[in-house]
Tab-separated table of C-alpha atoms in Angstrom:
chain	number	residue	atom	x	y	z
I	350	UNK	CA	0.000	0.000	0.000
I	351	UNK	CA	1.575	3.352	-1.043
I	352	UNK	CA	2.303	5.906	1.635
I	353	UNK	CA	0.387	9.213	1.833
I	354	UNK	CA	3.401	11.212	0.676
I	355	UNK	CA	3.899	8.986	-2.342
I	356	UNK	CA	0.217	9.320	-3.253
I	357	UNK	CA	0.431	13.113	-3.093
I	358	UNK	CA	3.477	13.092	-5.348
I	359	UNK	CA	1.729	10.910	-7.909
I	360	UNK	CA	-1.361	13.170	-7.837
I	361	UNK	CA	0.688	16.295	-8.389
I	362	UNK	CA	2.487	14.707	-11.293
I	363	UNK	CA	-0.798	13.632	-12.869
I	364	UNK	CA	-2.271	17.136	-12.538
I	365	UNK	CA	0.855	18.721	-14.001
I	366	UNK	CA	0.793	16.384	-16.991
I	367	UNK	CA	-2.906	17.086	-17.579
I	368	UNK	CA	-2.432	20.873	-17.438
I	369	UNK	CA	0.557	20.711	-19.772
I	370	UNK	CA	-1.456	18.693	-22.257
I	371	UNK	CA	-4.485	21.005	-22.132
I	372	UNK	CA	-2.673	24.360	-22.015
I	373	UNK	CA	-2.068	24.870	-25.768
I	374	UNK	CA	-5.709	24.242	-26.579
I	375	UNK	CA	-6.805	26.548	-23.741
I	376	UNK	CA	-4.554	29.397	-24.895
I	377	UNK	CA	-5.775	29.004	-28.469
I	378	UNK	CA	-9.413	29.094	-27.355
I	379	UNK	CA	-8.912	32.218	-25.215
I	380	UNK	CA	-7.056	34.010	-28.014
I	381	UNK	CA	-9.808	33.209	-30.500
I	382	UNK	CA	-12.469	34.449	-28.082
I	383	UNK	CA	-10.656	37.743	-27.480
I	384	UNK	CA	-10.051	38.411	-31.162
I	385	UNK	CA	-13.687	37.719	-32.016
I	386	UNK	CA	-15.047	40.063	-29.322
I	387	UNK	CA	-17.165	42.742	-31.103
I	388	UNK	CA	-15.806	45.398	-28.759
I	389	UNK	CA	-12.463	45.095	-30.510
I	390	UNK	CA	-13.905	45.586	-33.971
I	391	UNK	CA	-12.036	48.302	-35.838
I	392	UNK	CA	-9.068	48.306	-33.483
I	393	UNK	CA	-5.663	47.982	-35.033
I	394	UNK	CA	-4.025	44.789	-33.650
I	395	UNK	CA	-1.046	44.889	-35.984
I	396	UNK	CA	2.097	45.309	-33.884
I	397	UNK	CA	4.330	46.265	-36.795
I	398	UNK	CA	5.597	49.808	-37.199
I	399	UNK	CA	4.119	50.280	-40.673
I	400	UNK	CA	1.878	53.359	-41.103
I	401	UNK	CA	-1.796	52.223	-41.174
I	402	UNK	CA	-3.601	52.641	-44.464
I	403	UNK	CA	-6.244	54.816	-42.773
I	404	UNK	CA	-3.586	57.284	-41.594
I	405	UNK	CA	-2.100	57.454	-45.083
I	406	UNK	CA	-5.537	58.189	-46.535
I	407	UNK	CA	-6.265	60.833	-43.877
I	408	UNK	CA	-2.928	62.532	-44.519
I	409	UNK	CA	-3.596	62.556	-48.250
I	410	UNK	CA	-7.050	64.082	-47.706
I	411	UNK	CA	-5.643	66.755	-45.391
I	412	UNK	CA	-2.870	67.659	-47.825
I	413	UNK	CA	-5.366	68.011	-50.669
I	414	UNK	CA	-7.579	70.150	-48.440
I	415	UNK	CA	-4.709	72.502	-47.595
I	416	UNK	CA	-3.738	72.723	-51.264
I	417	UNK	CA	-7.252	73.887	-52.118
I	418	UNK	CA	-7.344	76.317	-49.159
I	419	UNK	CA	-3.898	77.982	-49.109
I	420	UNK	CA	-5.174	80.685	-46.763
I	421	UNK	CA	-5.419	78.064	-44.030
I	422	UNK	CA	-2.022	76.434	-44.542
I	423	UNK	CA	-0.212	76.042	-41.170
I	424	UNK	CA	3.375	77.138	-40.635
I	425	UNK	CA	4.561	73.500	-40.600
I	426	UNK	CA	2.152	71.579	-42.850
I	427	UNK	CA	3.898	68.202	-42.549
I	428	UNK	CA	3.905	68.195	-38.744
I	429	UNK	CA	0.314	69.439	-38.574
I	430	UNK	CA	-0.905	66.854	-41.087
I	431	UNK	CA	0.872	64.029	-39.239
I	432	UNK	CA	-0.647	65.038	-35.890
I	433	UNK	CA	-4.162	65.528	-37.221
I	434	UNK	CA	-4.126	62.330	-39.291
I	435	UNK	CA	-3.081	60.271	-36.277
I	436	UNK	CA	-5.162	61.815	-33.498
I	437	UNK	CA	-8.190	63.476	-35.124
I	438	UNK	CA	-10.081	60.934	-37.245
I	439	UNK	CA	-12.568	62.547	-39.585
I	440	UNK	CA	-10.964	65.977	-39.262
I	441	UNK	CA	-10.681	66.456	-43.029
I	442	UNK	CA	-14.466	66.253	-43.412
I	443	UNK	CA	-15.040	68.761	-40.610
I	444	UNK	CA	-12.387	71.146	-41.933
I	445	UNK	CA	-13.816	71.032	-45.452
I	446	UNK	CA	-17.209	71.926	-43.950
I	447	UNK	CA	-15.828	74.720	-41.750
I	448	UNK	CA	-13.969	76.386	-44.632
I	449	UNK	CA	-16.936	76.231	-47.005
I	450	UNK	CA	-20.208	78.101	-47.377
I	451	UNK	CA	-21.986	75.071	-45.910
I	452	UNK	CA	-20.820	76.150	-42.460
I	453	UNK	CA	-23.451	78.436	-40.851
I	454	UNK	CA	-20.787	80.659	-39.295
I	455	UNK	CA	-18.020	82.585	-41.001
I	456	UNK	CA	-15.775	82.339	-37.947
I	457	UNK	CA	-13.643	79.465	-39.256
I	458	UNK	CA	-13.389	80.933	-42.766
I	459	UNK	CA	-12.203	84.338	-41.567
I	460	UNK	CA	-9.143	83.159	-39.679
I	461	UNK	CA	-5.799	82.546	-41.357
I	462	UNK	CA	-3.836	79.356	-40.832
I	463	UNK	CA	-5.085	75.999	-39.636
I	464	UNK	CA	-6.718	75.469	-36.230
I	465	UNK	CA	-4.230	74.460	-33.553
I	466	UNK	CA	-4.081	71.004	-31.991
I	467	UNK	CA	-3.799	70.113	-28.311
I	468	UNK	CA	-0.387	70.243	-26.666
I	469	UNK	CA	-1.058	66.865	-25.065
I	470	UNK	CA	-2.775	65.173	-27.975
I	471	UNK	CA	-4.909	62.253	-26.880
I	472	UNK	CA	-5.397	63.592	-23.362
I	473	UNK	CA	-6.817	67.073	-23.962
I	474	UNK	CA	-9.936	67.977	-25.940
I	475	UNK	CA	-9.683	71.741	-25.484
I	476	UNK	CA	-7.769	72.798	-28.588
I	477	UNK	CA	-8.969	75.043	-31.392
I	478	UNK	CA	-9.382	72.014	-33.659
I	479	UNK	CA	-11.410	70.263	-30.969
I	480	UNK	CA	-13.728	73.279	-30.929
I	481	UNK	CA	-14.126	73.133	-34.713
I	482	UNK	CA	-14.937	69.411	-34.537
I	483	UNK	CA	-17.469	70.040	-31.759
I	484	UNK	CA	-19.270	72.686	-33.828
I	485	UNK	CA	-19.269	70.394	-36.857
I	486	UNK	CA	-20.892	67.634	-34.795
I	487	UNK	CA	-23.381	70.081	-33.311
I	488	UNK	CA	-24.457	71.327	-36.727
I	489	UNK	CA	-24.384	68.114	-38.773
I	490	UNK	CA	-25.074	65.306	-36.298
I	491	UNK	CA	-27.241	66.989	-33.667
I	492	UNK	CA	-28.984	69.186	-36.257
I	493	UNK	CA	-28.292	72.407	-34.334
I	494	UNK	CA	-26.827	74.546	-37.090
I	495	UNK	CA	-28.863	77.415	-35.621
I	496	UNK	CA	-26.876	77.252	-32.402
I	497	UNK	CA	-23.573	77.337	-34.291
I	498	UNK	CA	-24.856	80.215	-36.430
I	499	UNK	CA	-25.671	82.254	-33.330
I	500	UNK	CA	-22.307	81.857	-31.620
I	501	UNK	CA	-20.552	84.845	-33.182
I	502	UNK	CA	-23.403	87.197	-32.269
I	503	UNK	CA	-23.497	85.769	-28.755
I	504	UNK	CA	-19.775	86.371	-28.377
I	505	UNK	CA	-20.205	90.007	-29.480
I	506	UNK	CA	-23.041	90.590	-26.997
I	507	UNK	CA	-21.120	89.146	-24.063
I	508	UNK	CA	-17.963	90.986	-25.106
I	509	UNK	CA	-19.851	94.293	-25.060
I	510	UNK	CA	-21.235	93.559	-21.585
I	511	UNK	CA	-17.793	92.663	-20.224
I	512	UNK	CA	-16.091	95.629	-21.912
I	513	UNK	CA	-17.915	98.041	-19.589
I	514	UNK	CA	-15.438	97.056	-16.850
I	515	UNK	CA	-12.711	94.889	-18.364
I	516	UNK	CA	-10.581	94.642	-21.487
I	517	UNK	CA	-11.985	91.580	-23.195
I	518	UNK	CA	-9.709	89.432	-25.364
I	519	UNK	CA	-11.809	87.093	-27.490
I	520	UNK	CA	-10.531	83.592	-28.316
I	521	UNK	CA	-12.130	80.371	-29.535
I	522	UNK	CA	-12.640	79.370	-25.885
I	523	UNK	CA	-15.461	81.927	-25.700
I	524	UNK	CA	-17.399	79.799	-28.173
I	525	UNK	CA	-16.768	76.652	-26.161
I	526	UNK	CA	-17.953	78.255	-22.919
I	527	UNK	CA	-21.089	79.677	-24.530
I	528	UNK	CA	-22.014	76.274	-25.969
I	529	UNK	CA	-21.581	74.751	-22.503
I	530	UNK	CA	-23.785	77.491	-21.032
I	531	UNK	CA	-26.418	76.905	-23.709
I	532	UNK	CA	-26.507	73.200	-22.847
I	533	UNK	CA	-27.531	74.182	-19.291
I	534	UNK	CA	-30.471	76.191	-20.651
I	535	UNK	CA	-31.834	73.477	-22.926
I	536	UNK	CA	-29.563	74.447	-25.841
I	537	UNK	CA	-31.104	77.928	-25.767
I	538	UNK	CA	-28.161	80.179	-26.615
I	539	UNK	CA	-30.202	83.383	-26.422
I	540	UNK	CA	-31.292	82.493	-22.894
I	541	UNK	CA	-27.706	81.742	-21.854
I	542	UNK	CA	-26.600	85.145	-23.150
I	543	UNK	CA	-29.537	86.825	-21.378
I	544	UNK	CA	-28.512	85.227	-18.072
I	545	UNK	CA	-24.885	86.337	-18.444
I	546	UNK	CA	-25.882	89.864	-19.508
I	547	UNK	CA	-28.319	90.214	-16.601
I	548	UNK	CA	-25.702	89.100	-14.068
I	549	UNK	CA	-23.183	91.563	-15.509
I	550	UNK	CA	-25.743	94.377	-15.213
I	551	UNK	CA	-27.091	93.646	-11.752
I	552	UNK	CA	-24.627	91.604	-9.676
I	553	UNK	CA	-21.421	93.321	-8.434
I	554	UNK	CA	-19.743	89.963	-7.781
I	555	UNK	CA	-20.071	88.901	-11.408
I	556	UNK	CA	-19.159	92.381	-12.610
I	557	UNK	CA	-15.834	92.080	-10.783
I	558	UNK	CA	-14.952	88.500	-11.682
I	559	UNK	CA	-16.243	87.789	-15.192
I	560	UNK	CA	-13.714	88.710	-17.896
I	561	UNK	CA	-14.846	86.104	-20.447
I	562	UNK	CA	-17.882	83.829	-20.848
I	563	UNK	CA	-18.153	81.882	-17.579
I	564	UNK	CA	-17.112	78.287	-17.051
I	565	UNK	CA	-19.840	75.688	-16.705
I	566	UNK	CA	-19.619	75.799	-12.896
I	567	UNK	CA	-19.739	79.606	-12.783
I	568	UNK	CA	-22.660	79.726	-15.201
I	569	UNK	CA	-24.627	77.297	-13.027
I	570	UNK	CA	-24.312	79.812	-10.171
I	571	UNK	CA	-25.277	82.703	-12.444
I	572	UNK	CA	-28.306	80.749	-13.590
I	573	UNK	CA	-29.250	80.195	-9.943
I	574	UNK	CA	-29.076	83.950	-9.264
I	575	UNK	CA	-31.148	84.668	-12.343
I	576	UNK	CA	-33.847	82.164	-11.385
I	577	UNK	CA	-33.916	83.335	-7.764
I	578	UNK	CA	-34.828	86.799	-9.036
I	579	UNK	CA	-37.702	85.416	-11.100
I	580	UNK	CA	-36.068	86.149	-14.426
I	581	UNK	CA	-37.221	82.827	-15.906
I	582	UNK	CA	-40.944	83.610	-15.495
I	583	UNK	CA	-43.181	83.949	-18.580
I	584	UNK	CA	-46.900	84.516	-19.045
I	585	UNK	CA	-47.032	80.985	-20.448
I	586	UNK	CA	-46.545	79.747	-16.863
I	587	UNK	CA	-50.070	80.968	-16.029
I	588	UNK	CA	-52.634	78.251	-16.745
I	589	UNK	CA	-55.747	80.325	-15.925
I	590	UNK	CA	-56.565	82.594	-18.921
I	591	UNK	CA	-58.491	85.065	-16.727
I	592	UNK	CA	-55.546	85.446	-14.378
I	593	UNK	CA	-53.217	85.806	-17.357
I	594	UNK	CA	-55.318	88.714	-18.638
I	595	UNK	CA	-55.353	90.312	-15.186
I	596	UNK	CA	-51.569	90.065	-15.131
I	597	UNK	CA	-51.300	91.739	-18.522
I	598	UNK	CA	-53.547	94.601	-17.365
I	599	UNK	CA	-51.712	95.017	-14.061
I	600	UNK	CA	-48.357	94.858	-15.832
I	601	UNK	CA	-49.362	97.676	-18.168
I	602	UNK	CA	-50.593	99.751	-15.216
I	603	UNK	CA	-47.363	99.181	-13.325
I	604	UNK	CA	-45.246	100.095	-16.341
I	605	UNK	CA	-47.230	103.309	-16.852
I	606	UNK	CA	-46.817	104.334	-13.212
I	607	UNK	CA	-43.091	103.625	-13.340
I	608	UNK	CA	-42.663	105.668	-16.513
I	609	UNK	CA	-44.523	108.616	-14.942
I	610	UNK	CA	-43.283	108.466	-11.342
I	611	UNK	CA	-40.386	106.034	-11.189
I	612	UNK	CA	-37.666	108.039	-12.876
I	613	UNK	CA	-38.057	106.379	-16.253
I	614	UNK	CA	-36.582	103.008	-15.263
I	615	UNK	CA	-37.906	100.018	-17.186
I	616	UNK	CA	-39.302	97.172	-15.074
I	617	UNK	CA	-38.073	93.627	-15.611
I	618	UNK	CA	-41.016	91.909	-17.277
I	619	UNK	CA	-40.210	88.435	-15.862
I	620	UNK	CA	-39.623	89.606	-12.286
I	621	UNK	CA	-42.578	92.002	-12.241
I	622	UNK	CA	-44.807	89.368	-13.805
I	623	UNK	CA	-43.713	86.715	-11.345
I	624	UNK	CA	-44.302	88.937	-8.311
I	625	UNK	CA	-47.728	90.025	-9.571
I	626	UNK	CA	-48.545	86.373	-10.236
I	627	UNK	CA	-47.433	85.360	-6.742
I	628	UNK	CA	-49.575	88.090	-5.170
I	629	UNK	CA	-52.669	87.136	-7.171
I	630	UNK	CA	-52.189	83.421	-6.503
I	631	UNK	CA	-51.365	83.844	-2.813
I	632	UNK	CA	-47.806	82.547	-2.854
I	633	UNK	CA	-46.630	83.083	0.736
I	634	UNK	CA	-49.454	85.518	1.542
I	635	UNK	CA	-53.236	85.551	1.305
I	636	UNK	CA	-54.353	85.940	-2.329
I	637	UNK	CA	-54.745	89.580	-3.341
I	638	UNK	CA	-57.411	90.538	-5.875
I	639	UNK	CA	-56.537	92.427	-9.033
I	640	UNK	CA	-58.712	95.313	-7.771
I	641	UNK	CA	-56.719	95.559	-4.533
I	642	UNK	CA	-53.418	95.437	-6.412
I	643	UNK	CA	-54.569	98.266	-8.679
I	644	UNK	CA	-55.663	100.258	-5.613
I	645	UNK	CA	-52.281	99.629	-4.015
I	646	UNK	CA	-50.518	100.993	-7.090
I	647	UNK	CA	-52.649	104.166	-6.898
I	648	UNK	CA	-51.850	104.523	-3.199
I	649	UNK	CA	-48.161	104.122	-3.867
I	650	UNK	CA	-47.862	106.532	-6.775
I	651	UNK	CA	-50.865	108.889	-6.764
I	652	UNK	CA	-50.771	109.378	-2.990
I	653	UNK	CA	-46.978	109.520	-2.655
I	654	UNK	CA	-46.318	106.381	-0.620
I	655	UNK	CA	-44.083	104.497	-3.067
I	656	UNK	CA	-40.852	105.570	-1.365
I	657	UNK	CA	-41.738	103.533	1.718
I	658	UNK	CA	-42.041	100.212	-0.113
I	659	UNK	CA	-40.573	100.367	-3.634
I	660	UNK	CA	-36.807	99.898	-4.025
I	661	UNK	CA	-36.489	99.574	-7.821
I	662	UNK	CA	-38.520	99.528	-11.033
I	663	UNK	CA	-39.919	96.024	-10.490
I	664	UNK	CA	-43.167	95.166	-8.742
I	665	UNK	CA	-42.141	94.065	-5.229
I	666	UNK	CA	-42.232	90.652	-3.557
I	667	UNK	CA	-45.470	89.371	-1.964
I	668	UNK	CA	-44.137	90.080	1.546
I	669	UNK	CA	-43.757	93.771	0.665
I	670	UNK	CA	-47.226	93.773	-0.893
I	671	UNK	CA	-48.713	92.329	2.296
I	672	UNK	CA	-47.101	94.998	4.499
I	673	UNK	CA	-48.066	97.766	2.080
I	674	UNK	CA	-51.702	96.646	1.981
I	675	UNK	CA	-51.817	96.747	5.769
I	676	UNK	CA	-50.294	100.237	5.785
I	677	UNK	CA	-52.732	101.433	3.112
I	678	UNK	CA	-55.785	100.112	4.944
I	679	UNK	CA	-54.554	101.482	8.263
I	680	UNK	CA	-53.885	104.949	6.855
I	681	UNK	CA	-57.218	105.093	5.074
I	682	UNK	CA	-58.981	103.894	8.209
I	683	UNK	CA	-57.296	106.642	10.214
I	684	UNK	CA	-58.277	109.220	7.607
I	685	UNK	CA	-61.859	108.000	7.751
I	686	UNK	CA	-61.954	108.153	11.560
I	687	UNK	CA	-60.463	111.661	11.628
I	688	UNK	CA	-63.005	112.789	9.070
I	689	UNK	CA	-65.909	111.556	11.202
I	690	UNK	CA	-64.458	113.240	14.321
I	691	UNK	CA	-64.040	116.542	12.487
I	692	UNK	CA	-67.625	116.436	11.215
I	693	UNK	CA	-68.998	115.760	14.713
I	694	UNK	CA	-66.883	118.524	16.245
I	695	UNK	CA	-68.054	121.041	13.686
I	696	UNK	CA	-71.642	120.099	14.317
I	697	UNK	CA	-71.240	120.571	18.094
I	698	UNK	CA	-69.285	123.789	17.818
I	699	UNK	CA	-66.330	122.316	19.743
I	700	UNK	CA	-62.870	122.760	18.212
I	701	UNK	CA	-61.002	119.515	17.746
I	702	UNK	CA	-57.831	118.915	19.803
I	703	UNK	CA	-54.672	119.766	17.847
I	704	UNK	CA	-52.159	116.858	17.578
I	705	UNK	CA	-48.656	118.292	18.102
I	706	UNK	CA	-46.807	114.983	18.214
I	707	UNK	CA	-45.331	115.484	14.698
I	708	UNK	CA	-43.735	118.763	15.856
I	709	UNK	CA	-41.846	117.288	18.810
I	710	UNK	CA	-38.115	117.869	18.569
I	711	UNK	CA	-38.435	120.645	15.976
I	712	UNK	CA	-38.513	123.573	18.436
């Protein structure tokens, strides 16, 4: 009977022989499975140093494109072509589009030379050529040629707003930042520009710090400020048609009073509309009727009480409206009571007591 140690030795030898016999077939099966994986389709598995056919074709296309557009020839065409052919697949198609009348913006046609590539190619996507490729995709794949077409005008608007306080140097990065901002507003470039312009008009912090279109993170904060002030309100938010009409009427009344008594400042339609809407609907206060709001406007402007409650050209928040209504009703109640007392005194022939409290401290 074999000993336990001898049995273990025999078992190990048998396992080793079996593994050695099966290993070639196992390696072959694993290799075949890896090479047939669809996730590897299109990858170059050739380990030779020969230039791939696709790179040769891309380089040829780029060279032909530069020959037909000498204005855009880079200072070192060979180096530029080699870099673009290797790291920017499909660039020739995008460049041909950008330098033609098919591109909805003249920005890429106006410049001289070829768009620059990233310093760390393969790791950075923030180069001028990356921006061109992004706009090409936006216009031709996502069907947002309108957004690309509006970029140059958006840049000019933001530049003008910044130039009030800073010297603005425009680069292609302005376009990238404005596209990122537009994505945060539902691809609404005009809205993104309106948010930035409003912040630069009304917020000292942004006036000091913004010297170019904001980063995505900064724009998110600007958008928060804009929304907090009710700037995103529209009449379309009002489901009740009767209330919508009341808001239109009250808005016109408010605008007229501001033009006559408010120093000529123009109210913000979204903020004024939102605050009127909140007052009518009872957002944070008891609902206020359109008649009472109209009476409050008369009390503020016709009776000279606006300075106690109005701080700018916009209709105030509901909390201010609530306090002002209380003050209006209290003052009118006091006037009514004094009027009754005066009538009774006159009828009795007794002179009413003179209130000297307002004169205290003036002697």
